[in-house]
PDB file of C-alpha atoms and ligand atoms in Angstrom:
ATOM      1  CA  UNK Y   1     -59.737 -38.404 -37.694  1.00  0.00           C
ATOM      2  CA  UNK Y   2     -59.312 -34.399 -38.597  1.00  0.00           C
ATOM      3  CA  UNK Y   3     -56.133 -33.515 -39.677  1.00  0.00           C
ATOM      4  CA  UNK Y   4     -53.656 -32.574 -37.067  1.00  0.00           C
ATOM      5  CA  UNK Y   5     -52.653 -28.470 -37.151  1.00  0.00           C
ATOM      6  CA  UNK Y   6     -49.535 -29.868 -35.929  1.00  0.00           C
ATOM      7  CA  UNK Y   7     -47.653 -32.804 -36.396  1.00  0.00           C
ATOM      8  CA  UNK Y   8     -44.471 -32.363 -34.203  1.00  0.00           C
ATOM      9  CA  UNK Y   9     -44.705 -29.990 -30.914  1.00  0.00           C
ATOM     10  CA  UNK Y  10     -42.319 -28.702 -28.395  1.00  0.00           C
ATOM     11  CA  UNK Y  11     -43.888 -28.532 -24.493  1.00  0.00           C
ATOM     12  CA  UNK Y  12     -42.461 -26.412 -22.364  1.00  0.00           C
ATOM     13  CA  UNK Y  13     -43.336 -27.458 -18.715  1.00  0.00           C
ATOM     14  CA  UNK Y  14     -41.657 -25.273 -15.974  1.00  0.00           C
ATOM     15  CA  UNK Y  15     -40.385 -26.703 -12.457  1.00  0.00           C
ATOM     16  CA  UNK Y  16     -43.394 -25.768 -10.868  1.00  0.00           C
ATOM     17  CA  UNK Y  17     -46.180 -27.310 -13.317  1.00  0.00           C
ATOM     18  CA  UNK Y  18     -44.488 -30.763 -11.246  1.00  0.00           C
ATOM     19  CA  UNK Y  19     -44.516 -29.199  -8.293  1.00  0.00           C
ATOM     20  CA  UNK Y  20     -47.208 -29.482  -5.510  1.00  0.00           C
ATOM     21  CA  UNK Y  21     -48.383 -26.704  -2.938  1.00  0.00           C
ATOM     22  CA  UNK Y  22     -45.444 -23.861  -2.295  1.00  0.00           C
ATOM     23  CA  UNK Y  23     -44.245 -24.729  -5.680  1.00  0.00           C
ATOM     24  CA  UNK Y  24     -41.130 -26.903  -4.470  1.00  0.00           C
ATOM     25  CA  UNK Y  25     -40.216 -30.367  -4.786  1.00  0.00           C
ATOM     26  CA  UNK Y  26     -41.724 -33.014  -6.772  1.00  0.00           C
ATOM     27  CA  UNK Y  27     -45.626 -34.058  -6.446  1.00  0.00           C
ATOM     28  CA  UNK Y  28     -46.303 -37.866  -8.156  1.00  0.00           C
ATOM     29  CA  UNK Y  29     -49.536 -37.564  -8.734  1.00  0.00           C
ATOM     30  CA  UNK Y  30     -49.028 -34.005 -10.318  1.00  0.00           C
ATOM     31  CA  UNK Y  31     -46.559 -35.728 -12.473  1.00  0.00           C
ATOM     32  CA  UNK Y  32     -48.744 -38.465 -13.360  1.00  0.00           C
ATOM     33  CA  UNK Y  33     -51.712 -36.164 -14.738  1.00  0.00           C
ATOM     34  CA  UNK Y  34     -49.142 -34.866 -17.003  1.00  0.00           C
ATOM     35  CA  UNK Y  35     -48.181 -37.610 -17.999  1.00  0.00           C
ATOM     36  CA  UNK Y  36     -51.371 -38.924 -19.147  1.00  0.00           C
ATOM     37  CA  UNK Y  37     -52.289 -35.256 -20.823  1.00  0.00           C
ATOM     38  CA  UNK Y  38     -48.964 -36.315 -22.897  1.00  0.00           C
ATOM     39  CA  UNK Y  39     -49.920 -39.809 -23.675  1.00  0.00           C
ATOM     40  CA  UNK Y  40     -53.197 -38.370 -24.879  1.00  0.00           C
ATOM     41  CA  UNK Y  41     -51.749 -36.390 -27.416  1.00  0.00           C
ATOM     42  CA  UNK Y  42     -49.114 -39.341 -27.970  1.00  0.00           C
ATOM     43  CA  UNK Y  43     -52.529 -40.814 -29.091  1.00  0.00           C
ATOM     44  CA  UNK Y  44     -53.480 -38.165 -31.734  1.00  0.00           C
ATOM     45  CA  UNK Y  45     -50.151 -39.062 -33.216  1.00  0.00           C
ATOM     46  CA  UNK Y  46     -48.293 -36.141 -32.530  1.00  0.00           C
ATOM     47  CA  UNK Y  47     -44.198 -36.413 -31.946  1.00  0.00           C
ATOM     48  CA  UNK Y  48     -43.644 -34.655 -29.031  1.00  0.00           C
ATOM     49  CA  UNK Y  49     -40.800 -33.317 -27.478  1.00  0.00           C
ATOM     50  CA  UNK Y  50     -40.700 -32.108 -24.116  1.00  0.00           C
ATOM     51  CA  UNK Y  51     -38.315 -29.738 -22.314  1.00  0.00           C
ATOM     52  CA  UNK Y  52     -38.402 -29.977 -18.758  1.00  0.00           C
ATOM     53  CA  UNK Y  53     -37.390 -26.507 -16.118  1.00  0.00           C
ATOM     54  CA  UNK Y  54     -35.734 -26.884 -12.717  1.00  0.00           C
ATOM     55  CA  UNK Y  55     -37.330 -24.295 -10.446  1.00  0.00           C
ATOM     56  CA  UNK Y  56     -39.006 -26.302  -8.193  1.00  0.00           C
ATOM     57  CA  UNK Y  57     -35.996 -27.515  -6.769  1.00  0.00           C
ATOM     58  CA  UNK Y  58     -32.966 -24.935  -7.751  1.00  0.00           C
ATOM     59  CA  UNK Y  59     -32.473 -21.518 -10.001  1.00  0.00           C
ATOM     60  CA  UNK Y  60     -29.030 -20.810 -10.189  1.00  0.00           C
ATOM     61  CA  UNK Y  61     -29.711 -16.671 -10.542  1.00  0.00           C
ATOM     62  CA  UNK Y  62     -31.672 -17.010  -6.927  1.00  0.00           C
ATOM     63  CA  UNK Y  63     -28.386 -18.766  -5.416  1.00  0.00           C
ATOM     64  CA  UNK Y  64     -26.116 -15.941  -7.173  1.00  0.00           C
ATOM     65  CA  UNK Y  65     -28.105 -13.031  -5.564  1.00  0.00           C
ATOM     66  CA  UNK Y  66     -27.403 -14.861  -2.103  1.00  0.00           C
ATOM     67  CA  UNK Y  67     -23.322 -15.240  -2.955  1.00  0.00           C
ATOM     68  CA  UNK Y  68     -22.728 -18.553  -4.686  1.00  0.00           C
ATOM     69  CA  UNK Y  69     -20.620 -18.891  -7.859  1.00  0.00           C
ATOM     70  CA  UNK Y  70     -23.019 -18.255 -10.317  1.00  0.00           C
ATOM     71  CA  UNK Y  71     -22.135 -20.394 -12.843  1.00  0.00           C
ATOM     72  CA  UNK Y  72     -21.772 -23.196  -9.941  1.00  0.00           C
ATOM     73  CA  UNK Y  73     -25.125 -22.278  -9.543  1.00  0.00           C
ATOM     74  CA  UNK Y  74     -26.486 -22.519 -12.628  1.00  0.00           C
ATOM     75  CA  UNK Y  75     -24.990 -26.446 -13.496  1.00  0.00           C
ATOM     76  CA  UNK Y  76     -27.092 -26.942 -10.200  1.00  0.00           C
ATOM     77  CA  UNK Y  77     -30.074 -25.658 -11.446  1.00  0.00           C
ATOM     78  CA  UNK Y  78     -29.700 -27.580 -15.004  1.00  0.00           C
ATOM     79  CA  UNK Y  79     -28.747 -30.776 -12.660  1.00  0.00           C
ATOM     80  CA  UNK Y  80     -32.376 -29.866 -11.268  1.00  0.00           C
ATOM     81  CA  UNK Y  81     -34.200 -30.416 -14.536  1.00  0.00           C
ATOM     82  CA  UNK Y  82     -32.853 -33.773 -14.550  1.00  0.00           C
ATOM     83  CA  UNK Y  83     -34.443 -34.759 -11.732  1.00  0.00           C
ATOM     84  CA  UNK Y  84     -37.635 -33.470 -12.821  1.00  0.00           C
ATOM     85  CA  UNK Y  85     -36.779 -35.353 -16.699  1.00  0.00           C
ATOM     86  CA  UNK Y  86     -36.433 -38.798 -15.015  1.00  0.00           C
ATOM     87  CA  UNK Y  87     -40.042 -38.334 -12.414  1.00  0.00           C
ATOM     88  CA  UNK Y  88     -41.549 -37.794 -15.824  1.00  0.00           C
ATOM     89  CA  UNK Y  89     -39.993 -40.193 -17.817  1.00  0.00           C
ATOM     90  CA  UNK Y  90     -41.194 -42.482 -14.961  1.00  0.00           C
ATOM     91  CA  UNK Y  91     -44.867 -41.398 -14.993  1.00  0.00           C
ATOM     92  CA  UNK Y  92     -44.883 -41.663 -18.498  1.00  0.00           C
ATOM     93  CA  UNK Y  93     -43.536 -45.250 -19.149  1.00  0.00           C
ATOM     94  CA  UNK Y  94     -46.041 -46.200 -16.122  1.00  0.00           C
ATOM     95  CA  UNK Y  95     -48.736 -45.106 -18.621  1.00  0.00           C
ATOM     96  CA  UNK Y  96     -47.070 -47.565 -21.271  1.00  0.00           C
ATOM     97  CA  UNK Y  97     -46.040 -44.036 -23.098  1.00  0.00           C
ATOM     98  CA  UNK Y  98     -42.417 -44.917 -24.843  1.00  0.00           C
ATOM     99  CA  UNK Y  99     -39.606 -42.481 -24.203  1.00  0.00           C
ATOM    100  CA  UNK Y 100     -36.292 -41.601 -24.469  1.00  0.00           C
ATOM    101  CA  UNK Y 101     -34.781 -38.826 -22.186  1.00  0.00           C
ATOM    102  CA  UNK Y 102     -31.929 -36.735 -23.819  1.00  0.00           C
ATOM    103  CA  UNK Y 103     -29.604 -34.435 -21.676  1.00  0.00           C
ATOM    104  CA  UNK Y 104     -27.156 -31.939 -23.120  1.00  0.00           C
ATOM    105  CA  UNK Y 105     -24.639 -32.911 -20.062  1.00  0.00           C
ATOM    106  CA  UNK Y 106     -23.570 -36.088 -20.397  1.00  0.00           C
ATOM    107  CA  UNK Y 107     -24.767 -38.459 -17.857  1.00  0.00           C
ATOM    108  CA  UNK Y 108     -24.837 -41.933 -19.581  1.00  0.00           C
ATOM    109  CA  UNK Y 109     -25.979 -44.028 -17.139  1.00  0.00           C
ATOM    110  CA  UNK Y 110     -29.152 -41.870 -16.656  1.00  0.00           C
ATOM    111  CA  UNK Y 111     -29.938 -40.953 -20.171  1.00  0.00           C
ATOM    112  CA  UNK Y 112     -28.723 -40.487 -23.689  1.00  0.00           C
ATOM    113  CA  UNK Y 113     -26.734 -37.508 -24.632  1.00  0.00           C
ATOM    114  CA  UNK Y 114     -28.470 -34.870 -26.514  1.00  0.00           C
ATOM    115  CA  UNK Y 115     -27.825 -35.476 -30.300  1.00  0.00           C
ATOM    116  CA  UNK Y 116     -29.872 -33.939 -32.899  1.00  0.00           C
ATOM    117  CA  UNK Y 117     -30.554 -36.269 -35.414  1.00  0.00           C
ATOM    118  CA  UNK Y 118     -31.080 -39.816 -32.589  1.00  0.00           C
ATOM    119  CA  UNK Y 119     -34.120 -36.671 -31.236  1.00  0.00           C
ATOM    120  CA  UNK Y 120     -35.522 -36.628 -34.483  1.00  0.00           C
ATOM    121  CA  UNK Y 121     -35.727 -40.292 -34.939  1.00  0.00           C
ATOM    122  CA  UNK Y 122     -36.508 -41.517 -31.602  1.00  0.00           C
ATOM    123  CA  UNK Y 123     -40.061 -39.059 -32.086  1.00  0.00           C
ATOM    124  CA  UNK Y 124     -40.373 -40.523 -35.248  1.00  0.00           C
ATOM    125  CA  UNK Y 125     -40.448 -43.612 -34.037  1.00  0.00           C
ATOM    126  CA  UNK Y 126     -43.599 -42.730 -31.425  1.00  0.00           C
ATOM    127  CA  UNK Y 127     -41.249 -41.815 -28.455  1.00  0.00           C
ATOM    128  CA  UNK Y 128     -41.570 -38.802 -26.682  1.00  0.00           C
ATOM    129  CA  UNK Y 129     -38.432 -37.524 -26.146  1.00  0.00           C
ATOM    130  CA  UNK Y 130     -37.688 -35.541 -22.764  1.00  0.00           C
ATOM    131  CA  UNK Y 131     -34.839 -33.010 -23.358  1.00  0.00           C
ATOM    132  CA  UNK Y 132     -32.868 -31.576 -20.059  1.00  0.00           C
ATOM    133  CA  UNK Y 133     -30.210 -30.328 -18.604  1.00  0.00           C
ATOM    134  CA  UNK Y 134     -31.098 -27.623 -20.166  1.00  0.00           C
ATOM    135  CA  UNK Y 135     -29.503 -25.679 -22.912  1.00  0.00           C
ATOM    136  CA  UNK Y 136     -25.791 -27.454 -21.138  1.00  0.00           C
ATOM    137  CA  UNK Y 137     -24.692 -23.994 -20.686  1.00  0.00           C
ATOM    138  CA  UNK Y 138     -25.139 -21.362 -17.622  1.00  0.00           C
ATOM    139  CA  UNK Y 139     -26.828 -18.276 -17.807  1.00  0.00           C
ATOM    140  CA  UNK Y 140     -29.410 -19.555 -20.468  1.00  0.00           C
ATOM    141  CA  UNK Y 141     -32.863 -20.564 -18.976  1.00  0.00           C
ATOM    142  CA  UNK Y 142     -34.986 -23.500 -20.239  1.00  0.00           C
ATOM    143  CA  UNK Y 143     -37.348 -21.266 -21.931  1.00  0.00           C
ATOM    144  CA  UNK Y 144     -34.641 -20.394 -24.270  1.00  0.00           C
ATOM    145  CA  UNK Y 145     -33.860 -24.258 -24.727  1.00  0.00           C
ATOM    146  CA  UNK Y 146     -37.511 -24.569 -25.053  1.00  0.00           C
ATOM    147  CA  UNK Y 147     -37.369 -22.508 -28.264  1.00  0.00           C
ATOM    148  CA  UNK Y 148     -33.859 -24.010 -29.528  1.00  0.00           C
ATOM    149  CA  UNK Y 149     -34.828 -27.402 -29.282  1.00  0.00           C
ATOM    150  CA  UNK Y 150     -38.163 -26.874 -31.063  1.00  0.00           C
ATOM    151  CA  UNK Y 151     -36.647 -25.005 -33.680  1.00  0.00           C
ATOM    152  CA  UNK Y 152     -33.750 -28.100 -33.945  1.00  0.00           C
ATOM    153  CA  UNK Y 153     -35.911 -30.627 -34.541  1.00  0.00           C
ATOM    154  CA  UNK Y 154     -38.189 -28.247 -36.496  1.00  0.00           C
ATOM    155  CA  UNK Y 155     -41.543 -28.250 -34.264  1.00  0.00           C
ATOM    156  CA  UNK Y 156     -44.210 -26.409 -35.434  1.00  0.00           C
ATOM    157  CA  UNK Y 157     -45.310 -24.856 -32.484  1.00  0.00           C
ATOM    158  CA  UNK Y 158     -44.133 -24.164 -28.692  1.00  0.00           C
ATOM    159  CA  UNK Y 159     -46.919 -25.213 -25.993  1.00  0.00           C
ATOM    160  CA  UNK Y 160     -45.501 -22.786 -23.104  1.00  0.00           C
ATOM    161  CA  UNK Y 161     -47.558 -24.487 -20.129  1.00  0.00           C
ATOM    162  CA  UNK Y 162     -47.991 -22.292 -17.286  1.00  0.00           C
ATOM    163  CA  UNK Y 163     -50.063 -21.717 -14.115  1.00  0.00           C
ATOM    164  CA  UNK Y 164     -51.912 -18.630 -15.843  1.00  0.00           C
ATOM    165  CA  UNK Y 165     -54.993 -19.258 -18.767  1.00  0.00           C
ATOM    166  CA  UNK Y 166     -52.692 -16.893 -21.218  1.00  0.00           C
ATOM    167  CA  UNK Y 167     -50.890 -13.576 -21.050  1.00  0.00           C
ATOM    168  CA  UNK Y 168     -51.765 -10.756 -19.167  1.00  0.00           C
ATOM    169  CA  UNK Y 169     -51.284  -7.071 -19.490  1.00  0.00           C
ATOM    170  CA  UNK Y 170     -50.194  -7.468 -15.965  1.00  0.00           C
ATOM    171  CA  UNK Y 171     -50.458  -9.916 -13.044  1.00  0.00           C
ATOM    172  CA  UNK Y 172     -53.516 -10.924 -12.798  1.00  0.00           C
ATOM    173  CA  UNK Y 173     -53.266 -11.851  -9.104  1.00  0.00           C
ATOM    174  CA  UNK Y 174     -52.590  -8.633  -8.226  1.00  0.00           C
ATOM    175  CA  UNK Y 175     -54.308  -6.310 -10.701  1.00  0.00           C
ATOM    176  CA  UNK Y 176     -57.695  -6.717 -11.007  1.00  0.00           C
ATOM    177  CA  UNK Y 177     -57.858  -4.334 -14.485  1.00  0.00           C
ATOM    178  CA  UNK Y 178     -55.463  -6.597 -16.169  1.00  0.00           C
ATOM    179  CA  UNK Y 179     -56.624  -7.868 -19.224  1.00  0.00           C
ATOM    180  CA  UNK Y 180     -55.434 -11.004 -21.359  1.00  0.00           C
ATOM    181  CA  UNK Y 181     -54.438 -11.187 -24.927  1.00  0.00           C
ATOM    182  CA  UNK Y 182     -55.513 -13.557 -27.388  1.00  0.00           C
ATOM    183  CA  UNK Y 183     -52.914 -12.849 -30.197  1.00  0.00           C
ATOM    184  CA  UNK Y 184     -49.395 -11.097 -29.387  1.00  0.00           C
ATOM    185  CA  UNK Y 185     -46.497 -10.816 -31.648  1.00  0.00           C
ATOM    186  CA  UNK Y 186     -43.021 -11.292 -30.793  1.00  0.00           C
ATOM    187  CA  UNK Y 187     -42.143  -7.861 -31.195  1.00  0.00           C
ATOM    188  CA  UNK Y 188     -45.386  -6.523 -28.425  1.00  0.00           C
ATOM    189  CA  UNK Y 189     -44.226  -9.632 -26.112  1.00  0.00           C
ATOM    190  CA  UNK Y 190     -40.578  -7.576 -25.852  1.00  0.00           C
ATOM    191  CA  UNK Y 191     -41.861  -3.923 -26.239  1.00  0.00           C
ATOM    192  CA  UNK Y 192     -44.217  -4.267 -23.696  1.00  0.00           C
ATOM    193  CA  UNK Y 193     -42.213  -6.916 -21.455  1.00  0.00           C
ATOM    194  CA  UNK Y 194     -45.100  -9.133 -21.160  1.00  0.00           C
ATOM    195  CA  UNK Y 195     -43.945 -12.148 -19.052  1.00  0.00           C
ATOM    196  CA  UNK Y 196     -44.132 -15.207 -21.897  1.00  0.00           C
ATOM    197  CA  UNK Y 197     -40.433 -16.245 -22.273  1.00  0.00           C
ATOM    198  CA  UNK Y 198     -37.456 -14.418 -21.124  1.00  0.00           C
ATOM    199  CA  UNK Y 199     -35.999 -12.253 -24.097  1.00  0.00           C
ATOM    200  CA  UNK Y 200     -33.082 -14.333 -25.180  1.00  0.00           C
ATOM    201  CA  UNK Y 201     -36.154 -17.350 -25.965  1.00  0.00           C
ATOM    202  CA  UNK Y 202     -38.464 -14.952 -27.427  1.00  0.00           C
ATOM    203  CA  UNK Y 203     -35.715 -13.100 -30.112  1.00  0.00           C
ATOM    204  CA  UNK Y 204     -34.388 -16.924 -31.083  1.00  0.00           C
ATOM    205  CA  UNK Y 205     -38.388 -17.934 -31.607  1.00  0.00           C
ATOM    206  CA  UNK Y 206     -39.190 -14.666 -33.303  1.00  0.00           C
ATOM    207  CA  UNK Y 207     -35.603 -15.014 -36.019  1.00  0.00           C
ATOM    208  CA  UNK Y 208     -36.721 -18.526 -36.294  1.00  0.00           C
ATOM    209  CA  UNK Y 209     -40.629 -17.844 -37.009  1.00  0.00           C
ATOM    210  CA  UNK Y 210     -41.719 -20.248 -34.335  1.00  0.00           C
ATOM    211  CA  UNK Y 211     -44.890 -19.647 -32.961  1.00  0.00           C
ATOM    212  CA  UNK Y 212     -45.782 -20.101 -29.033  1.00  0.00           C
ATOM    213  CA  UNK Y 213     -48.642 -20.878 -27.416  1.00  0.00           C
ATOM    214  CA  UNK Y 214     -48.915 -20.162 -23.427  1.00  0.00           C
ATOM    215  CA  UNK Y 215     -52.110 -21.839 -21.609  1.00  0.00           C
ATOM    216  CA  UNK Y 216     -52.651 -22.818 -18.497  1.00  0.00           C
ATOM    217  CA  UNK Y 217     -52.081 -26.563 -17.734  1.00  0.00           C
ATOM    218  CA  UNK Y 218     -54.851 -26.209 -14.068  1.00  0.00           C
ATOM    219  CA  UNK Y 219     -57.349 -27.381 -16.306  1.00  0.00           C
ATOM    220  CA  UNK Y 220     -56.984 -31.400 -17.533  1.00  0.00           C
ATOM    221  CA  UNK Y 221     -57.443 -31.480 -21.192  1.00  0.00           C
ATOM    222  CA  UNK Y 222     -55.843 -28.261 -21.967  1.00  0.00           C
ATOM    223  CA  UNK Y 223     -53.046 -29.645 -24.293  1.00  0.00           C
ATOM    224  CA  UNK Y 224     -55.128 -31.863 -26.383  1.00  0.00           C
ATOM    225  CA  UNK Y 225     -57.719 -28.684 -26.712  1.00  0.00           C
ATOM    226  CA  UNK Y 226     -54.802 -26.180 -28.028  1.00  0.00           C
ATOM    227  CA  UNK Y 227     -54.045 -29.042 -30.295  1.00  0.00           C
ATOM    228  CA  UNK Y 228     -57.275 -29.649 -31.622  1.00  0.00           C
ATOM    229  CA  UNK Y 229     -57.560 -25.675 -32.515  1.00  0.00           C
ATOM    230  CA  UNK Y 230     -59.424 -24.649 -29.589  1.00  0.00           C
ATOM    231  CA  UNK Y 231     -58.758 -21.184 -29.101  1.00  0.00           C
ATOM    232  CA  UNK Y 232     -57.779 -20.805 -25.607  1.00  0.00           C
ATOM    233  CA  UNK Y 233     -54.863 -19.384 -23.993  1.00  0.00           C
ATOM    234  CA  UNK Y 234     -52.101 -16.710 -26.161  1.00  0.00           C
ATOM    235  CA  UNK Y 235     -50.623 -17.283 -28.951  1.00  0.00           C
ATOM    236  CA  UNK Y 236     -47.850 -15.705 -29.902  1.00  0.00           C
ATOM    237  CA  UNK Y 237     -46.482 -14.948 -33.585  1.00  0.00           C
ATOM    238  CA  UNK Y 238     -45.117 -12.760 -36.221  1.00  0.00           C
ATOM    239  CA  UNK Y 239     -47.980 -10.855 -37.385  1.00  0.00           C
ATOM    240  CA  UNK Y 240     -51.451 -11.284 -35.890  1.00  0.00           C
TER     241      UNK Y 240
HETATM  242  N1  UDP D   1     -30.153 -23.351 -16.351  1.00  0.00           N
HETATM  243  C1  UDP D   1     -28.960 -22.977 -16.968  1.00  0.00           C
HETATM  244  N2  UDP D   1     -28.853 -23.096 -18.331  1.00  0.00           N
HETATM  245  C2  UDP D   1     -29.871 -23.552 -19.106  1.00  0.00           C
HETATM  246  C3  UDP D   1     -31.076 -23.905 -18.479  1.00  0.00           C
HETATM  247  C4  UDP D   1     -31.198 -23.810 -17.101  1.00  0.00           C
HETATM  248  O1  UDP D   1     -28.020 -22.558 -16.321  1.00  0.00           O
HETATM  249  O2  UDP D   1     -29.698 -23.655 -20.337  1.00  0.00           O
HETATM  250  C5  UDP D   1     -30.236 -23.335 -14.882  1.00  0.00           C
HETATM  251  C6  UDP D   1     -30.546 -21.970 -14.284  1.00  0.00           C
HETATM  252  O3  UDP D   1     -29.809 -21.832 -13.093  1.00  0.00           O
HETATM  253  C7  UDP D   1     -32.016 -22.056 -13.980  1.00  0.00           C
HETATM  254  C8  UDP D   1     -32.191 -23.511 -13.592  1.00  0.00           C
HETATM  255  O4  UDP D   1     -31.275 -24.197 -14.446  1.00  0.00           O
HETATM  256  O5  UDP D   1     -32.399 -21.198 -12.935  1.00  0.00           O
HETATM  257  C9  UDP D   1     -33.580 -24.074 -13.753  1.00  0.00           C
HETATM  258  O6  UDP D   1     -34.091 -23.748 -15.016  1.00  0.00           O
HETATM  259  P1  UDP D   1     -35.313 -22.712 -15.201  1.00  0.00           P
HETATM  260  O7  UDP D   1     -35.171 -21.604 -14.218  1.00  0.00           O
HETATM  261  O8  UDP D   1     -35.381 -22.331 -16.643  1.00  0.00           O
HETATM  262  O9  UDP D   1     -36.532 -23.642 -14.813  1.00  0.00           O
HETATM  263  P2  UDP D   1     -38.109 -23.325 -14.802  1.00  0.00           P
HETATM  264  O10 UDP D   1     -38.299 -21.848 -14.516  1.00  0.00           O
HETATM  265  O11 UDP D   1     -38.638 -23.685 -16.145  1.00  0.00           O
HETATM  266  O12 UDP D   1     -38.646 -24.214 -13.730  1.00  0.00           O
END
């Protein structure tokens, strides 16, 4: 077997990668080919950790614009990424893939509260742990728990997983000259406000010296080919 560029990884999947057409609500069989992407690189023997988003179903900053409570709104939205935890802790133990979901509001009859060290173990023990509820507190995102999680449990890498083959130099639906970057630092990422993470996930990667990868998850295989060194997608990092 080659050796592994990285032994413990972080994937970041937003609401919408379990999402089907419209990019609301829940699609199983979505779910499932996610699941079985994971399980593949379960496989390789890679801990992974997963944080899971909420937008397919609620974003708190959406429900502020139109009046509500934001903060109201935003233990909504975490409650969201719940939801989506459990579909794929439920795809993935259908695949025979051990896990262990972890939420930083305590809900003990659904899953086990967040706590650092039982994260740690449970991955070292071949589970892949399925963080949400995101970071527990309102007006954070779960790209920013994406990076504090991985840099917790010291991951070597963030797998950003998005609908887009890598970062753009603008939408590439709508701008036919935009052009996508193969290497980006941290620093570019904020100058430029390239959309990779929101701010508050990029600074906490960048003081931490976390490195991200964003790739597009449309085409099956994807994770397992980041992972094997395949150079596709953006990677973002200190110094190019
Ligand atoms: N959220 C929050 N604190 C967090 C993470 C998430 O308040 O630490 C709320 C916020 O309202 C957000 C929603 O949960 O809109 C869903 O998360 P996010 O928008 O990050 O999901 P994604 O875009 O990844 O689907």
């Amino acid at each position: 077997m080659p050796k592994l560029k990285f032994k413990r990884v972080l994937l970041k999947l937003t609401g919408e990668s379990v999402s089907g057409e419209g990019g609301f609500g829940i699609d199983q069989k979505i779910v499932r080919d996610i699941a079985l992407e994971i399980k593949e690189i379960q496989e390789m023997g890679i801990e992974t950790a997963v944080v899971i988003g909420g937008g397919n179903i609620f974003r708190g900053s959406i429900a502020a614009n139109d009046g509500m409570d934001r903060v109201t709104a935003d233990y909504m939205g975490m409650l969201a990424t719940v939801i989506n935890g459990l579909a794929l802790q439920n795809a993935l133990e259908r695949e025979g893939v051990h896990t262990r979901m972890l939420t930083s509001i305590d809900m003990r009859q659904v899953a086990e509260p967040y706590v650092r060290r039982r994260a740690i173990r449970h991955m070292e023990k071949g589970r892949v742990v399925i963080f949400a509820g995101g970071t527990g507190s309102p007006y954070f995102t779960t790209d920013t728990t994406a990076s504090l999680r991985a840099i917790e449990i010291n991951a070597n890498v963030i797998l950003k997983a998005t609908k887009v083959d890598g970062v753009y130099s603008s939408d590439p639906k709508k701008d036919k000259n935009a052009v996508k970057f193969t290497d980006l630092t941290y620093m570019e990422v904020l100058q430029k406000d390239l959309k990779v993470m929101d701010t508050t996930a990029i600074t906490l990667s960048m003081d931490n010296k976390i490195p991200i990868i964003v790739f597009s998850m449309k085409e099956k295989g994807n994770i397992k080919r980041v992972l094997s060194g395949e150079k596709i997608g953006t990677i973002v990092k200190g110094n190019k």
